Amino acid sequence: MNKAGLWVWALVFLLVLGWSAIAPHDYLTWALEVSPAVIGALVLLYMVVKQVQITPLLVVLILVHCIVLIVGGHYTYALVPGFDQFMTSVWPERNNYDKLGHFVQGFVPAIICREIVIRQHVFNSKAWQRFFVVCFCLAFSAFYELIEWWVALLSGEDAESFLGTQGYMWDTQSDMFLALIGSVVALLVLSHWHNQQLQQIEVSS
């Protein structure tokens, strides 16, 4: 992505982050939920400074993931407006923004992982490459659930807001399942487009 595109990326990120910091539902929950987005933005900035080429597709996906995290941090995942009727046929009587978030948690890391393993020539077999990407996303989702659990134990009264279980018994399992689905969908839908951009980087380098 060119410099103009990166400036647009940074502007959108900072505007959304600034908005989210104005009177969030709870500042501790906001900080916990937004911190992965900030870390991701800093990693991307580091790679730009080091002049590491990244596909435009991946740059846009990272921004989308950051926005999902930041919006969830502002309202808490259980209170995001407009999602009380989202997927209620599957998970009724709850706000399902967190389910969208966990789908994205598999969808975006799948392309991140795919870009790394392809550019580093980790696998000769495409089948093993796909298998590893899906396994990585599921492991990443499971590890994130562990982090949520540990943070919830430390934060005490803010545990429900941070976890966003909304009383659903199988919330953790369904979160990981959606991340798994997201990773598979990303590979099915975006692999061809991603390959084209990776080839352009290879030609230009």
PDB file of N, CA, C and O in Angstrom, residues 96-170:
ATOM      1  N   ASN A  96     -25.571  -9.918  19.790  1.00  0.00           N
ATOM      2  CA  ASN A  96     -24.596 -10.827  19.203  1.00  0.00           C
ATOM      3  C   ASN A  96     -23.446 -10.126  18.476  1.00  0.00           C
ATOM      4  O   ASN A  96     -22.816 -10.722  17.600  1.00  0.00           O
ATOM      5  N   TYR A  97     -23.140  -8.884  18.872  1.00  0.00           N
ATOM      6  CA  TYR A  97     -21.984  -8.217  18.273  1.00  0.00           C
ATOM      7  C   TYR A  97     -20.709  -8.995  18.557  1.00  0.00           C
ATOM      8  O   TYR A  97     -19.799  -9.042  17.723  1.00  0.00           O
ATOM      9  N   ASP A  98     -20.640  -9.609  19.744  1.00  0.00           N
ATOM     10  CA  ASP A  98     -19.437 -10.374  20.080  1.00  0.00           C
ATOM     11  C   ASP A  98     -19.244 -11.556  19.138  1.00  0.00           C
ATOM     12  O   ASP A  98     -18.110 -11.963  18.865  1.00  0.00           O
ATOM     13  N   LYS A  99     -20.358 -12.094  18.597  1.00  0.00           N
ATOM     14  CA  LYS A  99     -20.228 -13.213  17.659  1.00  0.00           C
ATOM     15  C   LYS A  99     -19.623 -12.738  16.337  1.00  0.00           C
ATOM     16  O   LYS A  99     -18.824 -13.438  15.725  1.00  0.00           O
ATOM     17  N   LEU A 100     -20.022 -11.541  15.908  1.00  0.00           N
ATOM     18  CA  LEU A 100     -19.372 -10.944  14.740  1.00  0.00           C
ATOM     19  C   LEU A 100     -17.892 -10.747  15.011  1.00  0.00           C
ATOM     20  O   LEU A 100     -17.037 -11.027  14.163  1.00  0.00           O
ATOM     21  N   GLY A 101     -17.572 -10.259  16.207  1.00  0.00           N
ATOM     22  CA  GLY A 101     -16.179 -10.020  16.576  1.00  0.00           C
ATOM     23  C   GLY A 101     -15.337 -11.286  16.522  1.00  0.00           C
ATOM     24  O   GLY A 101     -14.190 -11.269  16.051  1.00  0.00           O
ATOM     25  N   HIS A 102     -15.895 -12.391  16.980  1.00  0.00           N
ATOM     26  CA  HIS A 102     -15.121 -13.636  16.985  1.00  0.00           C
ATOM     27  C   HIS A 102     -15.030 -14.260  15.596  1.00  0.00           C
ATOM     28  O   HIS A 102     -14.040 -14.939  15.290  1.00  0.00           O
ATOM     29  N   PHE A 103     -16.018 -14.025  14.759  1.00  0.00           N
ATOM     30  CA  PHE A 103     -15.892 -14.436  13.359  1.00  0.00           C
ATOM     31  C   PHE A 103     -14.727 -13.682  12.707  1.00  0.00           C
ATOM     32  O   PHE A 103     -13.882 -14.283  12.025  1.00  0.00           O
ATOM     33  N   VAL A 104     -14.670 -12.378  12.943  1.00  0.00           N
ATOM     34  CA  VAL A 104     -13.576 -11.557  12.408  1.00  0.00           C
ATOM     35  C   VAL A 104     -12.246 -11.994  12.998  1.00  0.00           C
ATOM     36  O   VAL A 104     -11.209 -11.943  12.330  1.00  0.00           O
ATOM     37  N   GLN A 105     -12.273 -12.460  14.251  1.00  0.00           N
ATOM     38  CA  GLN A 105     -11.053 -12.924  14.914  1.00  0.00           C
ATOM     39  C   GLN A 105     -10.444 -14.134  14.217  1.00  0.00           C
ATOM     40  O   GLN A 105      -9.254 -14.396  14.349  1.00  0.00           O
ATOM     41  N   GLY A 106     -11.248 -14.865  13.478  1.00  0.00           N
ATOM     42  CA  GLY A 106     -10.704 -15.943  12.652  1.00  0.00           C
ATOM     43  C   GLY A 106     -10.442 -15.505  11.232  1.00  0.00           C
ATOM     44  O   GLY A 106      -9.456 -15.923  10.619  1.00  0.00           O
ATOM     45  N   PHE A 107     -11.304 -14.633  10.716  1.00  0.00           N
ATOM     46  CA  PHE A 107     -11.235 -14.192   9.326  1.00  0.00           C
ATOM     47  C   PHE A 107      -9.950 -13.415   9.039  1.00  0.00           C
ATOM     48  O   PHE A 107      -9.242 -13.701   8.062  1.00  0.00           O
ATOM     49  N   VAL A 108      -9.633 -12.443   9.874  1.00  0.00           N
ATOM     50  CA  VAL A 108      -8.456 -11.583   9.630  1.00  0.00           C
ATOM     51  C   VAL A 108      -7.144 -12.298   9.950  1.00  0.00           C
ATOM     52  O   VAL A 108      -6.227 -12.292   9.114  1.00  0.00           O
ATOM     53  N   PRO A 109      -6.993 -12.934  11.113  1.00  0.00           N
ATOM     54  CA  PRO A 109      -5.741 -13.658  11.361  1.00  0.00           C
ATOM     55  C   PRO A 109      -5.431 -14.744  10.337  1.00  0.00           C
ATOM     56  O   PRO A 109      -4.261 -15.081  10.133  1.00  0.00           O
ATOM     57  N   ALA A 110      -6.462 -15.278   9.677  1.00  0.00           N
ATOM     58  CA  ALA A 110      -6.202 -16.286   8.638  1.00  0.00           C
ATOM     59  C   ALA A 110      -5.364 -15.695   7.513  1.00  0.00           C
ATOM     60  O   ALA A 110      -4.431 -16.341   7.018  1.00  0.00           O
ATOM     61  N   ILE A 111      -5.659 -14.472   7.125  1.00  0.00           N
ATOM     62  CA  ILE A 111      -4.894 -13.830   6.052  1.00  0.00           C
ATOM     63  C   ILE A 111      -3.530 -13.367   6.555  1.00  0.00           C
ATOM     64  O   ILE A 111      -2.532 -13.427   5.822  1.00  0.00           O
ATOM     65  N   ILE A 112      -3.474 -12.933   7.811  1.00  0.00           N
ATOM     66  CA  ILE A 112      -2.169 -12.577   8.402  1.00  0.00           C
ATOM     67  C   ILE A 112      -1.250 -13.795   8.390  1.00  0.00           C
ATOM     68  O   ILE A 112      -0.099 -13.737   7.930  1.00  0.00           O
ATOM     69  N   CYS A 113      -1.758 -14.901   8.915  1.00  0.00           N
ATOM     70  CA  CYS A 113      -0.968 -16.135   8.972  1.00  0.00           C
ATOM     71  C   CYS A 113      -0.612 -16.616   7.573  1.00  0.00           C
ATOM     72  O   CYS A 113       0.527 -17.021   7.312  1.00  0.00           O
ATOM     73  N   ARG A 114      -1.565 -16.553   6.659  1.00  0.00           N
ATOM     74  CA  ARG A 114      -1.337 -17.010   5.285  1.00  0.00           C
ATOM     75  C   ARG A 114      -0.231 -16.196   4.616  1.00  0.00           C
ATOM     76  O   ARG A 114       0.628 -16.754   3.925  1.00  0.00           O
ATOM     77  N   GLU A 115      -0.242 -14.884   4.834  1.00  0.00           N
ATOM     78  CA  GLU A 115       0.779 -14.035   4.228  1.00  0.00           C
ATOM     79  C   GLU A 115       2.169 -14.383   4.751  1.00  0.00           C
ATOM     80  O   GLU A 115       3.145 -14.424   3.999  1.00  0.00           O
ATOM     81  N   ILE A 116       2.246 -14.664   6.033  1.00  0.00           N
ATOM     82  CA  ILE A 116       3.544 -14.991   6.631  1.00  0.00           C
ATOM     83  C   ILE A 116       4.067 -16.318   6.113  1.00  0.00           C
ATOM     84  O   ILE A 116       5.228 -16.421   5.672  1.00  0.00           O
ATOM     85  N   VAL A 117       3.228 -17.354   6.142  1.00  0.00           N
ATOM     86  CA  VAL A 117       3.722 -18.681   5.766  1.00  0.00           C
ATOM     87  C   VAL A 117       4.047 -18.776   4.274  1.00  0.00           C
ATOM     88  O   VAL A 117       4.977 -19.493   3.875  1.00  0.00           O
ATOM     89  N   ILE A 118       3.316 -18.016   3.455  1.00  0.00           N
ATOM     90  CA  ILE A 118       3.610 -18.033   2.019  1.00  0.00           C
ATOM     91  C   ILE A 118       4.908 -17.294   1.734  1.00  0.00           C
ATOM     92  O   ILE A 118       5.778 -17.782   0.998  1.00  0.00           O
ATOM     93  N   ARG A 119       5.063 -16.130   2.317  1.00  0.00           N
ATOM     94  CA  ARG A 119       6.246 -15.322   2.030  1.00  0.00           C
ATOM     95  C   ARG A 119       7.508 -15.908   2.644  1.00  0.00           C
ATOM     96  O   ARG A 119       8.618 -15.654   2.164  1.00  0.00           O
ATOM     97  N   GLN A 120       7.341 -16.678   3.720  1.00  0.00           N
ATOM     98  CA  GLN A 120       8.495 -17.335   4.341  1.00  0.00           C
ATOM     99  C   GLN A 120       8.717 -18.749   3.801  1.00  0.00           C
ATOM    100  O   GLN A 120       9.626 -19.445   4.247  1.00  0.00           O
ATOM    101  N   HIS A 121       7.868 -19.169   2.854  1.00  0.00           N
ATOM    102  CA  HIS A 121       7.999 -20.487   2.220  1.00  0.00           C
ATOM    103  C   HIS A 121       8.043 -21.610   3.268  1.00  0.00           C
ATOM    104  O   HIS A 121       8.895 -22.502   3.213  1.00  0.00           O
ATOM    105  N   VAL A 122       7.108 -21.545   4.199  1.00  0.00           N
ATOM    106  CA  VAL A 122       7.073 -22.525   5.288  1.00  0.00           C
ATOM    107  C   VAL A 122       6.613 -23.896   4.794  1.00  0.00           C
ATOM    108  O   VAL A 122       7.121 -24.927   5.248  1.00  0.00           O
ATOM    109  N   PHE A 123       5.666 -23.902   3.863  1.00  0.00           N
ATOM    110  CA  PHE A 123       5.113 -25.173   3.380  1.00  0.00           C
ATOM    111  C   PHE A 123       5.271 -25.297   1.869  1.00  0.00           C
ATOM    112  O   PHE A 123       5.083 -24.335   1.133  1.00  0.00           O
ATOM    113  N   ASN A 124       5.568 -26.506   1.426  1.00  0.00           N
ATOM    114  CA  ASN A 124       5.555 -26.797  -0.002  1.00  0.00           C
ATOM    115  C   ASN A 124       4.164 -27.232  -0.456  1.00  0.00           C
ATOM    116  O   ASN A 124       3.801 -27.075  -1.620  1.00  0.00           O
ATOM    117  N   SER A 125       3.413 -27.786   0.462  1.00  0.00           N
ATOM    118  CA  SER A 125       2.076 -28.294   0.165  1.00  0.00           C
ATOM    119  C   SER A 125       1.017 -27.248   0.514  1.00  0.00           C
ATOM    120  O   SER A 125       0.993 -26.728   1.633  1.00  0.00           O
ATOM    121  N   LYS A 126       0.132 -26.943  -0.443  1.00  0.00           N
ATOM    122  CA  LYS A 126      -0.960 -26.005  -0.180  1.00  0.00           C
ATOM    123  C   LYS A 126      -1.951 -26.568   0.836  1.00  0.00           C
ATOM    124  O   LYS A 126      -2.542 -25.825   1.615  1.00  0.00           O
ATOM    125  N   ALA A 127      -2.113 -27.882   0.811  1.00  0.00           N
ATOM    126  CA  ALA A 127      -3.031 -28.518   1.763  1.00  0.00           C
ATOM    127  C   ALA A 127      -2.540 -28.329   3.195  1.00  0.00           C
ATOM    128  O   ALA A 127      -3.323 -27.980   4.093  1.00  0.00           O
ATOM    129  N   TRP A 128      -1.240 -28.541   3.414  1.00  0.00           N
ATOM    130  CA  TRP A 128      -0.676 -28.346   4.750  1.00  0.00           C
ATOM    131  C   TRP A 128      -0.699 -26.866   5.134  1.00  0.00           C
ATOM    132  O   TRP A 128      -0.885 -26.522   6.304  1.00  0.00           O
ATOM    133  N   GLN A 129      -0.516 -26.017   4.153  1.00  0.00           N
ATOM    134  CA  GLN A 129      -0.585 -24.571   4.408  1.00  0.00           C
ATOM    135  C   GLN A 129      -1.967 -24.184   4.922  1.00  0.00           C
ATOM    136  O   GLN A 129      -2.086 -23.486   5.933  1.00  0.00           O
ATOM    137  N   ARG A 130      -3.010 -24.643   4.245  1.00  0.00           N
ATOM    138  CA  ARG A 130      -4.384 -24.332   4.658  1.00  0.00           C
ATOM    139  C   ARG A 130      -4.687 -24.917   6.040  1.00  0.00           C
ATOM    140  O   ARG A 130      -5.303 -24.262   6.883  1.00  0.00           O
ATOM    141  N   PHE A 131      -4.247 -26.161   6.227  1.00  0.00           N
ATOM    142  CA  PHE A 131      -4.479 -26.826   7.516  1.00  0.00           C
ATOM    143  C   PHE A 131      -3.822 -26.042   8.652  1.00  0.00           C
ATOM    144  O   PHE A 131      -4.436 -25.824   9.711  1.00  0.00           O
ATOM    145  N   PHE A 132      -2.590 -25.604   8.442  1.00  0.00           N
ATOM    146  CA  PHE A 132      -1.878 -24.857   9.476  1.00  0.00           C
ATOM    147  C   PHE A 132      -2.567 -23.525   9.770  1.00  0.00           C
ATOM    148  O   PHE A 132      -2.699 -23.139  10.938  1.00  0.00           O
ATOM    149  N   VAL A 133      -3.007 -22.826   8.724  1.00  0.00           N
ATOM    150  CA  VAL A 133      -3.656 -21.530   8.915  1.00  0.00           C
ATOM    151  C   VAL A 133      -4.917 -21.681   9.764  1.00  0.00           C
ATOM    152  O   VAL A 133      -5.142 -20.919  10.711  1.00  0.00           O
ATOM    153  N   VAL A 134      -5.727 -22.685   9.450  1.00  0.00           N
ATOM    154  CA  VAL A 134      -6.956 -22.907  10.223  1.00  0.00           C
ATOM    155  C   VAL A 134      -6.618 -23.289  11.663  1.00  0.00           C
ATOM    156  O   VAL A 134      -7.242 -22.782  12.612  1.00  0.00           O
ATOM    157  N   CYS A 135      -5.631 -24.158  11.847  1.00  0.00           N
ATOM    158  CA  CYS A 135      -5.217 -24.549  13.198  1.00  0.00           C
ATOM    159  C   CYS A 135      -4.683 -23.357  13.979  1.00  0.00           C
ATOM    160  O   CYS A 135      -4.965 -23.205  15.183  1.00  0.00           O
ATOM    161  N   PHE A 136      -3.914 -22.512  13.318  1.00  0.00           N
ATOM    162  CA  PHE A 136      -3.380 -21.326  13.976  1.00  0.00           C
ATOM    163  C   PHE A 136      -4.518 -20.428  14.464  1.00  0.00           C
ATOM    164  O   PHE A 136      -4.491 -19.942  15.605  1.00  0.00           O
ATOM    165  N   CYS A 137      -5.511 -20.207  13.611  1.00  0.00           N
ATOM    166  CA  CYS A 137      -6.616 -19.319  13.980  1.00  0.00           C
ATOM    167  C   CYS A 137      -7.414 -19.883  15.143  1.00  0.00           C
ATOM    168  O   CYS A 137      -7.829 -19.135  16.052  1.00  0.00           O
ATOM    169  N   LEU A 138      -7.629 -21.198  15.142  1.00  0.00           N
ATOM    170  CA  LEU A 138      -8.354 -21.813  16.245  1.00  0.00           C
ATOM    171  C   LEU A 138      -7.544 -21.733  17.534  1.00  0.00           C
ATOM    172  O   LEU A 138      -8.092 -21.448  18.612  1.00  0.00           O
ATOM    173  N   ALA A 139      -6.239 -21.950  17.439  1.00  0.00           N
ATOM    174  CA  ALA A 139      -5.369 -21.835  18.617  1.00  0.00           C
ATOM    175  C   ALA A 139      -5.329 -20.394  19.127  1.00  0.00           C
ATOM    176  O   ALA A 139      -5.354 -20.151  20.338  1.00  0.00           O
ATOM    177  N   PHE A 140      -5.266 -19.437  18.196  1.00  0.00           N
ATOM    178  CA  PHE A 140      -5.263 -18.026  18.578  1.00  0.00           C
ATOM    179  C   PHE A 140      -6.555 -17.669  19.300  1.00  0.00           C
ATOM    180  O   PHE A 140      -6.537 -16.963  20.330  1.00  0.00           O
ATOM    181  N   SER A 141      -7.675 -18.151  18.798  1.00  0.00           N
ATOM    182  CA  SER A 141      -8.960 -17.890  19.434  1.00  0.00           C
ATOM    183  C   SER A 141      -9.018 -18.499  20.829  1.00  0.00           C
ATOM    184  O   SER A 141      -9.483 -17.860  21.782  1.00  0.00           O
ATOM    185  N   ALA A 142      -8.532 -19.732  20.963  1.00  0.00           N
ATOM    186  CA  ALA A 142      -8.530 -20.388  22.267  1.00  0.00           C
ATOM    187  C   ALA A 142      -7.642 -19.638  23.254  1.00  0.00           C
ATOM    188  O   ALA A 142      -8.005 -19.447  24.427  1.00  0.00           O
ATOM    189  N   PHE A 143      -6.482 -19.183  22.786  1.00  0.00           N
ATOM    190  CA  PHE A 143      -5.579 -18.435  23.660  1.00  0.00           C
ATOM    191  C   PHE A 143      -6.201 -17.107  24.084  1.00  0.00           C
ATOM    192  O   PHE A 143      -6.064 -16.682  25.233  1.00  0.00           O
ATOM    193  N   TYR A 144      -6.937 -16.473  23.162  1.00  0.00           N
ATOM    194  CA  TYR A 144      -7.607 -15.228  23.500  1.00  0.00           C
ATOM    195  C   TYR A 144      -8.667 -15.462  24.569  1.00  0.00           C
ATOM    196  O   TYR A 144      -8.859 -14.625  25.466  1.00  0.00           O
ATOM    197  N   GLU A 145      -9.354 -16.599  24.493  1.00  0.00           N
ATOM    198  CA  GLU A 145     -10.349 -16.935  25.518  1.00  0.00           C
ATOM    199  C   GLU A 145      -9.668 -17.109  26.876  1.00  0.00           C
ATOM    200  O   GLU A 145     -10.225 -16.724  27.913  1.00  0.00           O
ATOM    201  N   LEU A 146      -8.477 -17.695  26.878  1.00  0.00           N
ATOM    202  CA  LEU A 146      -7.727 -17.832  28.127  1.00  0.00           C
ATOM    203  C   LEU A 146      -7.345 -16.462  28.690  1.00  0.00           C
ATOM    204  O   LEU A 146      -7.436 -16.226  29.895  1.00  0.00           O
ATOM    205  N   ILE A 147      -6.913 -15.572  27.800  1.00  0.00           N
ATOM    206  CA  ILE A 147      -6.566 -14.220  28.244  1.00  0.00           C
ATOM    207  C   ILE A 147      -7.788 -13.528  28.838  1.00  0.00           C
ATOM    208  O   ILE A 147      -7.700 -12.885  29.896  1.00  0.00           O
ATOM    209  N   GLU A 148      -8.950 -13.657  28.184  1.00  0.00           N
ATOM    210  CA  GLU A 148     -10.180 -13.070  28.709  1.00  0.00           C
ATOM    211  C   GLU A 148     -10.490 -13.619  30.100  1.00  0.00           C
ATOM    212  O   GLU A 148     -10.898 -12.876  31.001  1.00  0.00           O
ATOM    213  N   TRP A 149     -10.302 -14.904  30.270  1.00  0.00           N
ATOM    214  CA  TRP A 149     -10.564 -15.541  31.566  1.00  0.00           C
ATOM    215  C   TRP A 149      -9.631 -14.980  32.638  1.00  0.00           C
ATOM    216  O   TRP A 149     -10.070 -14.601  33.727  1.00  0.00           O
ATOM    217  N   TRP A 150      -8.330 -14.901  32.337  1.00  0.00           N
ATOM    218  CA  TRP A 150      -7.366 -14.395  33.309  1.00  0.00           C
ATOM    219  C   TRP A 150      -7.655 -12.935  33.667  1.00  0.00           C
ATOM    220  O   TRP A 150      -7.604 -12.548  34.836  1.00  0.00           O
ATOM    221  N   VAL A 151      -7.940 -12.130  32.654  1.00  0.00           N
ATOM    222  CA  VAL A 151      -8.230 -10.715  32.901  1.00  0.00           C
ATOM    223  C   VAL A 151      -9.505 -10.571  33.708  1.00  0.00           C
ATOM    224  O   VAL A 151      -9.598  -9.728  34.613  1.00  0.00           O
ATOM    225  N   ALA A 152     -10.518 -11.399  33.406  1.00  0.00           N
ATOM    226  CA  ALA A 152     -11.776 -11.346  34.143  1.00  0.00           C
ATOM    227  C   ALA A 152     -11.554 -11.677  35.618  1.00  0.00           C
ATOM    228  O   ALA A 152     -12.147 -11.050  36.503  1.00  0.00           O
ATOM    229  N   LEU A 153     -10.692 -12.639  35.893  1.00  0.00           N
ATOM    230  CA  LEU A 153     -10.398 -12.987  37.280  1.00  0.00           C
ATOM    231  C   LEU A 153      -9.732 -11.829  38.012  1.00  0.00           C
ATOM    232  O   LEU A 153     -10.016 -11.565  39.183  1.00  0.00           O
ATOM    233  N   LEU A 154      -8.850 -11.123  37.302  1.00  0.00           N
ATOM    234  CA  LEU A 154      -8.138 -10.005  37.918  1.00  0.00           C
ATOM    235  C   LEU A 154      -9.020  -8.770  38.075  1.00  0.00           C
ATOM    236  O   LEU A 154      -8.880  -8.017  39.036  1.00  0.00           O
ATOM    237  N   SER A 155      -9.936  -8.568  37.112  1.00  0.00           N
ATOM    238  CA  SER A 155     -10.746  -7.348  37.123  1.00  0.00           C
ATOM    239  C   SER A 155     -11.983  -7.464  38.006  1.00  0.00           C
ATOM    240  O   SER A 155     -12.620  -6.465  38.308  1.00  0.00           O
ATOM    241  N   GLY A 156     -12.342  -8.671  38.435  1.00  0.00           N
ATOM    242  CA  GLY A 156     -13.427  -8.849  39.385  1.00  0.00           C
ATOM    243  C   GLY A 156     -14.779  -8.410  38.881  1.00  0.00           C
ATOM    244  O   GLY A 156     -15.391  -9.063  38.047  1.00  0.00           O
ATOM    245  N   GLU A 157     -15.246  -7.277  39.352  1.00  0.00           N
ATOM    246  CA  GLU A 157     -16.600  -6.834  39.049  1.00  0.00           C
ATOM    247  C   GLU A 157     -16.804  -6.494  37.578  1.00  0.00           C
ATOM    248  O   GLU A 157     -17.942  -6.421  37.104  1.00  0.00           O
ATOM    249  N   ASP A 158     -15.720  -6.300  36.846  1.00  0.00           N
ATOM    250  CA  ASP A 158     -15.853  -5.970  35.432  1.00  0.00           C
ATOM    251  C   ASP A 158     -15.811  -7.210  34.541  1.00  0.00           C
ATOM    252  O   ASP A 158     -15.809  -7.098  33.316  1.00  0.00           O
ATOM    253  N   ALA A 159     -15.802  -8.384  35.157  1.00  0.00           N
ATOM    254  CA  ALA A 159     -15.664  -9.615  34.387  1.00  0.00           C
ATOM    255  C   ALA A 159     -16.791  -9.797  33.388  1.00  0.00           C
ATOM    256  O   ALA A 159     -16.554 -10.165  32.237  1.00  0.00           O
ATOM    257  N   GLU A 160     -18.027  -9.558  33.796  1.00  0.00           N
ATOM    258  CA  GLU A 160     -19.155  -9.781  32.895  1.00  0.00           C
ATOM    259  C   GLU A 160     -19.102  -8.853  31.696  1.00  0.00           C
ATOM    260  O   GLU A 160     -19.372  -9.260  30.564  1.00  0.00           O
ATOM    261  N   SER A 161     -18.736  -7.593  31.907  1.00  0.00           N
ATOM    262  CA  SER A 161     -18.653  -6.646  30.793  1.00  0.00           C
ATOM    263  C   SER A 161     -17.565  -7.033  29.819  1.00  0.00           C
ATOM    264  O   SER A 161     -17.728  -6.938  28.600  1.00  0.00           O
ATOM    265  N   PHE A 162     -16.435  -7.512  30.349  1.00  0.00           N
ATOM    266  CA  PHE A 162     -15.315  -7.862  29.485  1.00  0.00           C
ATOM    267  C   PHE A 162     -15.565  -9.162  28.737  1.00  0.00           C
ATOM    268  O   PHE A 162     -15.321  -9.260  27.540  1.00  0.00           O
ATOM    269  N   LEU A 163     -16.081 -10.172  29.435  1.00  0.00           N
ATOM    270  CA  LEU A 163     -16.332 -11.458  28.795  1.00  0.00           C
ATOM    271  C   LEU A 163     -17.528 -11.403  27.860  1.00  0.00           C
ATOM    272  O   LEU A 163     -17.534 -12.057  26.824  1.00  0.00           O
ATOM    273  N   GLY A 164     -18.548 -10.640  28.219  1.00  0.00           N
ATOM    274  CA  GLY A 164     -19.725 -10.486  27.362  1.00  0.00           C
ATOM    275  C   GLY A 164     -20.491 -11.777  27.152  1.00  0.00           C
ATOM    276  O   GLY A 164     -21.108 -11.987  26.103  1.00  0.00           O
ATOM    277  N   THR A 165     -20.479 -12.669  28.147  1.00  0.00           N
ATOM    278  CA  THR A 165     -21.165 -13.951  27.988  1.00  0.00           C
ATOM    279  C   THR A 165     -22.679 -13.787  27.959  1.00  0.00           C
ATOM    280  O   THR A 165     -23.380 -14.617  27.374  1.00  0.00           O
ATOM    281  N   GLN A 166     -23.193 -12.785  28.612  1.00  0.00           N
ATOM    282  CA  GLN A 166     -24.628 -12.505  28.671  1.00  0.00           C
ATOM    283  C   GLN A 166     -25.427 -13.723  29.132  1.00  0.00           C
ATOM    284  O   GLN A 166     -26.542 -13.984  28.675  1.00  0.00           O
ATOM    285  N   GLY A 167     -24.829 -14.485  30.021  1.00  0.00           N
ATOM    286  CA  GLY A 167     -25.524 -15.641  30.580  1.00  0.00           C
ATOM    287  C   GLY A 167     -25.560 -16.862  29.689  1.00  0.00           C
ATOM    288  O   GLY A 167     -26.212 -17.860  30.023  1.00  0.00           O
ATOM    289  N   TYR A 168     -24.867 -16.830  28.542  1.00  0.00           N
ATOM    290  CA  TYR A 168     -24.898 -17.955  27.608  1.00  0.00           C
ATOM    291  C   TYR A 168     -23.891 -19.015  28.040  1.00  0.00           C
ATOM    292  O   TYR A 168     -22.687 -18.760  28.113  1.00  0.00           O
ATOM    293  N   MET A 169     -24.352 -20.204  28.293  1.00  0.00           N
ATOM    294  CA  MET A 169     -23.532 -21.285  28.844  1.00  0.00           C
ATOM    295  C   MET A 169     -22.370 -21.674  27.938  1.00  0.00           C
ATOM    296  O   MET A 169     -21.276 -21.999  28.400  1.00  0.00           O
ATOM    297  N   TRP A 170     -22.624 -21.650  26.606  1.00  0.00           N
ATOM    298  CA  TRP A 170     -21.626 -22.125  25.656  1.00  0.00           C
ATOM    299  C   TRP A 170     -20.953 -20.966  24.916  1.00  0.00           C
ATOM    300  O   TRP A 170     -20.525 -21.123  23.780  1.00  0.00           O
TER     301      TRP A 170
END
